[in-house]
PDB file of C-alpha atoms in Angstrom:
ATOM      1  CA  MET O   1      -0.498  20.065  17.655  1.00 92.00           C
ATOM      2  CA  ARG O   2       2.960  18.905  16.196  1.00 96.00           C
ATOM      3  CA  LYS O   3       3.861  20.244  12.308  1.00 97.00           C
ATOM      4  CA  LEU O   4       4.077  18.091  10.062  1.00 98.00           C
ATOM      5  CA  ILE O   5       7.121  19.328   7.939  1.00 98.00           C
ATOM      6  CA  VAL O   6       7.853  17.956   4.251  1.00 98.00           C
ATOM      7  CA  HIS O   7      11.344  18.317   3.078  1.00 97.00           C
ATOM      8  CA  GLN O   8      12.275  17.767  -0.570  1.00 97.00           C
ATOM      9  CA  PHE O   9      14.878  18.180  -3.013  1.00 97.00           C
ATOM     10  CA  ILE O  10      12.960  19.501  -5.757  1.00 98.00           C
ATOM     11  CA  SER O  11      13.784  20.382  -9.685  1.00 98.00           C
ATOM     12  CA  LEU O  12      12.428  23.683 -10.701  1.00 98.00           C
ATOM     13  CA  ASP O  13       9.593  21.685 -12.935  1.00 98.00           C
ATOM     14  CA  GLY O  14       8.587  19.884  -9.448  1.00 97.00           C
ATOM     15  CA  VAL O  15      10.242  16.699  -9.731  1.00 98.00           C
ATOM     16  CA  ILE O  16      11.492  14.856  -6.594  1.00 98.00           C
ATOM     17  CA  GLN O  17      12.485  11.426  -7.864  1.00 97.00           C
ATOM     18  CA  ALA O  18      15.812  10.060  -7.233  1.00 96.00           C
ATOM     19  CA  PRO O  19      17.821  12.661  -6.030  1.00 96.00           C
ATOM     20  CA  GLY O  20      20.642  10.937  -4.298  1.00 92.00           C
ATOM     21  CA  GLY O  21      21.732   8.173  -6.670  1.00 91.00           C
ATOM     22  CA  VAL O  22      21.485   6.903 -10.383  1.00 93.00           C
ATOM     23  CA  ASP O  23      19.451   3.445  -9.294  1.00 91.00           C
ATOM     24  CA  GLU O  24      17.438   5.032  -6.483  1.00 92.00           C
ATOM     25  CA  ASP O  25      14.046   4.956  -8.394  1.00 94.00           C
ATOM     26  CA  THR O  26      13.810   4.219 -12.241  1.00 96.00           C
ATOM     27  CA  ASP O  27      10.112   3.907 -12.266  1.00 96.00           C
ATOM     28  CA  GLY O  28       8.738   5.147 -15.514  1.00 97.00           C
ATOM     29  CA  GLY O  29      12.043   4.944 -17.045  1.00 97.00           C
ATOM     30  CA  PHE O  30      13.406   7.736 -14.829  1.00 97.00           C
ATOM     31  CA  VAL O  31      17.115   8.004 -16.040  1.00 97.00           C
ATOM     32  CA  TYR O  32      18.191  10.713 -14.251  1.00 97.00           C
ATOM     33  CA  GLY O  33      18.814   9.534 -10.667  1.00 97.00           C
ATOM     34  CA  GLY O  34      21.498  11.365  -8.782  1.00 97.00           C
ATOM     35  CA  TRP O  35      20.693  14.783 -10.028  1.00 98.00           C
ATOM     36  CA  THR O  36      21.414  16.624  -6.793  1.00 97.00           C
ATOM     37  CA  ILE O  37      24.798  15.533  -6.410  1.00 97.00           C
ATOM     38  CA  PRO O  38      26.709  18.015  -8.674  1.00 97.00           C
ATOM     39  CA  PHE O  39      25.175  20.664  -6.410  1.00 97.00           C
ATOM     40  CA  TRP O  40      26.016  19.556  -3.179  1.00 95.00           C
ATOM     41  CA  HIS O  41      27.013  21.936  -0.899  1.00 94.00           C
ATOM     42  CA  ASP O  42      27.822  21.722   2.902  1.00 94.00           C
ATOM     43  CA  ASP O  43      24.721  24.140   3.447  1.00 94.00           C
ATOM     44  CA  ILE O  44      22.189  21.820   2.494  1.00 94.00           C
ATOM     45  CA  GLY O  45      23.387  19.296   5.089  1.00 90.00           C
ATOM     46  CA  MET O  46      23.562  21.870   7.805  1.00 92.00           C
ATOM     47  CA  ARG O  47      19.920  22.943   6.916  1.00 92.00           C
ATOM     48  CA  PHE O  48      18.503  19.343   6.928  1.00 88.00           C
ATOM     49  CA  SER O  49      20.348  19.047  10.289  1.00 88.00           C
ATOM     50  CA  GLN O  50      18.451  21.957  11.787  1.00 90.00           C
ATOM     51  CA  ALA O  51      15.269  20.561  10.509  1.00 89.00           C
ATOM     52  CA  MET O  52      16.063  17.129  12.318  1.00 88.00           C
ATOM     53  CA  GLU O  53      16.674  19.084  15.353  1.00 91.00           C
ATOM     54  CA  THR O  54      13.008  20.516  15.708  1.00 93.00           C
ATOM     55  CA  ALA O  55      11.578  16.723  14.890  1.00 95.00           C
ATOM     56  CA  ASP O  56      11.467  13.434  16.714  1.00 96.00           C
ATOM     57  CA  THR O  57       9.627  11.529  13.980  1.00 97.00           C
ATOM     58  CA  LEU O  58       9.948  10.564  10.217  1.00 97.00           C
ATOM     59  CA  LEU O  59       6.818   9.706   8.274  1.00 98.00           C
ATOM     60  CA  LEU O  60       7.898   7.582   5.028  1.00 98.00           C
ATOM     61  CA  GLY O  61       6.795   5.784   2.260  1.00 97.00           C
ATOM     62  CA  ARG O  62       7.828   2.497   1.732  1.00 96.00           C
ATOM     63  CA  LYS O  63      10.706   2.812  -0.941  1.00 94.00           C
ATOM     64  CA  THR O  64      12.017   6.059   0.927  1.00 95.00           C
ATOM     65  CA  TRP O  65      11.888   3.996   4.302  1.00 96.00           C
ATOM     66  CA  LYS O  66      13.578   1.452   2.528  1.00 95.00           C
ATOM     67  CA  THR O  67      16.338   3.592   0.905  1.00 93.00           C
ATOM     68  CA  HIS O  68      16.893   5.528   4.214  1.00 92.00           C
ATOM     69  CA  GLY O  69      16.891   2.215   6.152  1.00 93.00           C
ATOM     70  CA  ASP O  70      19.642   0.443   3.884  1.00 92.00           C
ATOM     71  CA  ALA O  71      22.057   3.830   4.216  1.00 89.00           C
ATOM     72  CA  PHE O  72      21.565   4.468   8.001  1.00 90.00           C
ATOM     73  CA  GLU O  73      20.865   1.568   9.917  1.00 90.00           C
ATOM     74  CA  PRO O  74      24.146  -0.070   9.528  1.00 90.00           C
ATOM     75  CA  MET O  75      25.711   3.130  10.811  1.00 90.00           C
ATOM     76  CA  PRO O  76      27.267   3.112  14.351  1.00 87.00           C
ATOM     77  CA  PRO O  77      25.022   5.085  16.760  1.00 80.00           C
ATOM     78  CA  GLU O  78      27.050   8.085  16.981  1.00 82.00           C
ATOM     79  CA  GLU O  79      27.160   8.679  13.237  1.00 84.00           C
ATOM     80  CA  ASN O  80      23.282   7.632  12.765  1.00 84.00           C
ATOM     81  CA  PRO O  81      20.952  11.101  12.755  1.00 83.00           C
ATOM     82  CA  PHE O  82      18.091   8.859  12.677  1.00 85.00           C
ATOM     83  CA  GLY O  83      19.030   6.201  15.345  1.00 82.00           C
ATOM     84  CA  ASN O  84      16.923   7.539  18.122  1.00 85.00           C
ATOM     85  CA  VAL O  85      14.080   8.783  15.860  1.00 93.00           C
ATOM     86  CA  LYS O  86      10.532   7.185  15.776  1.00 97.00           C
ATOM     87  CA  LYS O  87       9.915   6.068  12.185  1.00 97.00           C
ATOM     88  CA  TYR O  88       6.531   5.561  10.451  1.00 98.00           C
ATOM     89  CA  VAL O  89       6.475   3.659   6.993  1.00 98.00           C
ATOM     90  CA  VAL O  90       3.082   3.613   5.078  1.00 98.00           C
ATOM     91  CA  SER O  91       2.889   0.602   3.287  1.00 97.00           C
ATOM     92  CA  THR O  92       0.203  -1.901   2.393  1.00 95.00           C
ATOM     93  CA  THR O  93       2.927  -4.538   1.067  1.00 96.00           C
ATOM     94  CA  LEU O  94       5.422  -4.291   4.101  1.00 96.00           C
ATOM     95  CA  LYS O  95       5.275  -7.346   6.381  1.00 95.00           C
ATOM     96  CA  SER O  96       8.144  -6.497   8.900  1.00 95.00           C
ATOM     97  CA  SER O  97       9.401  -2.965   9.896  1.00 95.00           C
ATOM     98  CA  ALA O  98      12.557  -4.713  11.442  1.00 93.00           C
ATOM     99  CA  ALA O  99      14.862  -3.649   8.843  1.00 93.00           C
ATOM    100  CA  TRP O 100      14.986  -0.162  10.198  1.00 94.00           C
ATOM    101  CA  SER O 101      14.999   0.039  14.102  1.00 92.00           C
ATOM    102  CA  ASN O 102      12.303   2.115  15.854  1.00 94.00           C
ATOM    103  CA  SER O 103       9.907   1.779  12.954  1.00 96.00           C
ATOM    104  CA  THR O 104       6.253   1.329  12.947  1.00 97.00           C
ATOM    105  CA  ILE O 105       3.988   0.386   9.632  1.00 98.00           C
ATOM    106  CA  ILE O 106       0.755   2.353   8.514  1.00 98.00           C
ATOM    107  CA  SER O 107      -1.040  -0.028   6.616  1.00 97.00           C
ATOM    108  CA  ARG O 108      -4.437   1.659   6.262  1.00 96.00           C
ATOM    109  CA  ASN O 109      -6.364   4.428   7.202  1.00 97.00           C
ATOM    110  CA  VAL O 110      -3.505   6.662   6.600  1.00 98.00           C
ATOM    111  CA  VAL O 111      -5.034  10.094   6.681  1.00 98.00           C
ATOM    112  CA  GLU O 112      -6.644   9.188  10.073  1.00 98.00           C
ATOM    113  CA  GLU O 113      -3.511   7.665  11.450  1.00 98.00           C
ATOM    114  CA  VAL O 114      -1.316  10.968  10.366  1.00 98.00           C
ATOM    115  CA  ARG O 115      -3.917  13.061  12.108  1.00 98.00           C
ATOM    116  CA  LYS O 116      -3.301  11.131  15.352  1.00 98.00           C
ATOM    117  CA  LEU O 117       0.062  11.248  14.936  1.00 98.00           C
ATOM    118  CA  LYS O 118      -0.089  15.155  14.735  1.00 98.00           C
ATOM    119  CA  ASN O 119      -2.128  15.036  17.916  1.00 97.00           C
ATOM    120  CA  GLN O 120       0.447  13.286  19.724  1.00 97.00           C
ATOM    121  CA  PRO O 121       3.002  15.251  22.125  1.00 97.00           C
ATOM    122  CA  GLY O 122       6.292  15.766  20.671  1.00 96.00           C
ATOM    123  CA  LYS O 123       8.603  17.569  18.438  1.00 97.00           C
ATOM    124  CA  ASN O 124       7.511  17.759  14.688  1.00 97.00           C
ATOM    125  CA  ILE O 125       7.190  15.111  12.247  1.00 98.00           C
ATOM    126  CA  LEU O 126       9.655  15.098   9.227  1.00 97.00           C
ATOM    127  CA  SER O 127       8.528  13.512   5.971  1.00 97.00           C
ATOM    128  CA  ASP O 128      10.890  13.613   2.448  1.00 95.00           C
ATOM    129  CA  GLY O 129      11.053  11.643  -0.757  1.00 94.00           C
ATOM    130  CA  SER O 130       7.543   9.363  -0.596  1.00 96.00           C
ATOM    131  CA  SER O 131       5.863  10.918  -3.682  1.00 96.00           C
ATOM    132  CA  VAL O 132       2.782   8.897  -3.579  1.00 96.00           C
ATOM    133  CA  LEU O 133       2.515   9.635   0.376  1.00 98.00           C
ATOM    134  CA  MET O 134       3.019  12.984  -0.270  1.00 98.00           C
ATOM    135  CA  HIS O 135       0.314  13.293  -2.587  1.00 98.00           C
ATOM    136  CA  THR O 136      -1.990  12.017   0.086  1.00 98.00           C
ATOM    137  CA  LEU O 137      -0.386  14.420   2.673  1.00 98.00           C
ATOM    138  CA  ILE O 138      -1.065  17.429   0.134  1.00 98.00           C
ATOM    139  CA  GLU O 139      -4.646  16.465  -0.943  1.00 98.00           C
ATOM    140  CA  ASN O 140      -6.113  16.062   2.720  1.00 98.00           C
ATOM    141  CA  ASP O 141      -4.137  19.419   3.888  1.00 97.00           C
ATOM    142  CA  LEU O 142      -2.162  17.633   6.271  1.00 98.00           C
ATOM    143  CA  VAL O 143       1.178  19.277   5.583  1.00 98.00           C
ATOM    144  CA  ASP O 144       2.193  22.463   7.679  1.00 98.00           C
ATOM    145  CA  GLU O 145       5.303  23.556   6.201  1.00 98.00           C
ATOM    146  CA  PHE O 146       7.423  22.830   2.942  1.00 98.00           C
ATOM    147  CA  VAL O 147      11.093  23.050   3.502  1.00 97.00           C
ATOM    148  CA  LEU O 148      12.207  22.926  -0.236  1.00 98.00           C
ATOM    149  CA  HIS O 149      15.713  22.915  -1.679  1.00 98.00           C
ATOM    150  CA  VAL O 150      15.214  24.134  -5.019  1.00 98.00           C
ATOM    151  CA  TYR O 151      17.779  23.032  -7.930  1.00 98.00           C
ATOM    152  CA  PRO O 152      18.481  24.951 -10.958  1.00 98.00           C
ATOM    153  CA  LEU O 153      17.630  22.257 -13.377  1.00 97.00           C
ATOM    154  CA  VAL O 154      14.419  20.884 -15.295  1.00 98.00           C
ATOM    155  CA  LEU O 155      14.177  17.118 -15.878  1.00 98.00           C
ATOM    156  CA  GLY O 156      11.524  17.268 -17.898  1.00 97.00           C
ATOM    157  CA  GLY O 157       9.344  14.354 -16.312  1.00 97.00           C
ATOM    158  CA  GLY O 158       9.290  12.021 -13.084  1.00 97.00           C
ATOM    159  CA  LYS O 159       7.394  11.504  -9.799  1.00 97.00           C
ATOM    160  CA  LYS O 160       6.488  15.232  -8.701  1.00 98.00           C
ATOM    161  CA  LEU O 161       5.903  16.766  -5.117  1.00 98.00           C
ATOM    162  CA  PHE O 162       2.624  18.282  -5.817  1.00 98.00           C
ATOM    163  CA  PRO O 163      -0.693  16.210  -6.840  1.00 97.00           C
ATOM    164  CA  ASP O 164      -2.183  17.424 -10.153  1.00 96.00           C
ATOM    165  CA  GLY O 165      -5.133  19.133  -9.903  1.00 96.00           C
ATOM    166  CA  LYS O 166      -4.708  20.123  -6.063  1.00 96.00           C
ATOM    167  CA  TYR O 167      -4.556  23.772  -5.891  1.00 96.00           C
ATOM    168  CA  VAL O 168      -1.849  24.822  -3.022  1.00 97.00           C
ATOM    169  CA  LYS O 169      -1.601  28.277  -1.702  1.00 98.00           C
ATOM    170  CA  LEU O 170       1.835  29.054   0.071  1.00 98.00           C
ATOM    171  CA  LYS O 171       3.150  31.548   1.966  1.00 98.00           C
ATOM    172  CA  LEU O 172       6.805  32.168   1.641  1.00 98.00           C
ATOM    173  CA  ILE O 173       8.639  32.633   5.360  1.00 98.00           C
ATOM    174  CA  GLU O 174      12.366  32.105   4.139  1.00 97.00           C
ATOM    175  CA  SER O 175      14.612  31.906   1.457  1.00 98.00           C
ATOM    176  CA  ALA O 176      18.116  31.891   0.832  1.00 97.00           C
ATOM    177  CA  PRO O 177      20.318  31.131  -2.024  1.00 97.00           C
ATOM    178  CA  LEU O 178      23.178  28.729  -1.530  1.00 97.00           C
ATOM    179  CA  PRO O 179      26.633  28.558  -3.412  1.00 96.00           C
ATOM    180  CA  THR O 180      25.962  26.131  -5.927  1.00 97.00           C
ATOM    181  CA  GLY O 181      22.891  27.922  -6.917  1.00 97.00           C
ATOM    182  CA  VAL O 182      20.218  25.848  -4.805  1.00 98.00           C
ATOM    183  CA  LEU O 183      17.960  28.087  -3.489  1.00 98.00           C
ATOM    184  CA  TYR O 184      16.509  27.072  -0.034  1.00 97.00           C
ATOM    185  CA  GLN O 185      12.925  28.195   0.726  1.00 97.00           C
ATOM    186  CA  ARG O 186      10.340  27.483   3.343  1.00 97.00           C
ATOM    187  CA  TYR O 187       6.442  27.664   2.935  1.00 98.00           C
ATOM    188  CA  GLU O 188       3.512  27.465   4.961  1.00 98.00           C
ATOM    189  CA  PRO O 189       0.372  26.452   3.353  1.00 98.00           C
ATOM    190  CA  VAL O 190      -2.494  29.216   3.081  1.00 97.00           C
ATOM    191  CA  ARG O 191      -5.578  27.871   4.316  1.00 91.00           C
TER     192      ARG O 191
END
């Protein structure tokens, strides 16, 4: 069975909303978009690239899929890290997946469809951002590994990785401090 790996940039208080840009996701009046930028280090990019080497599929919510697609689809093929990767976007409103090549829409039975994906042959499935989808995946025990870049700040509010009321016990399998104060951590759920 393929692993479903969640890769997230996360604040100390568990927020994953709008890590990459000021206008990325202002839902709920969130004003701290781009909070990861001052902490960037090439080790962060290297670790994400390593995760991508073990995956051949992306599973994303609609907003994250659109943000990634807008950024990566225009790139020349030799520079696009997601060019040959199969992409699945979970959305009940999206009518077409043509905006980002090699994409398929999952519009219903998300838990069942993700279980089917995990049972298909291939490399790992990687997921990031996508707070609503994350809650569904976590609530249904579908995540096999959490790869977290934990940033040394508290945002005080915003969309969180873990859903309220869900008990999740994790086993630390790797941890490394990065030069800018970010802590790289890998966890497996203990079931």
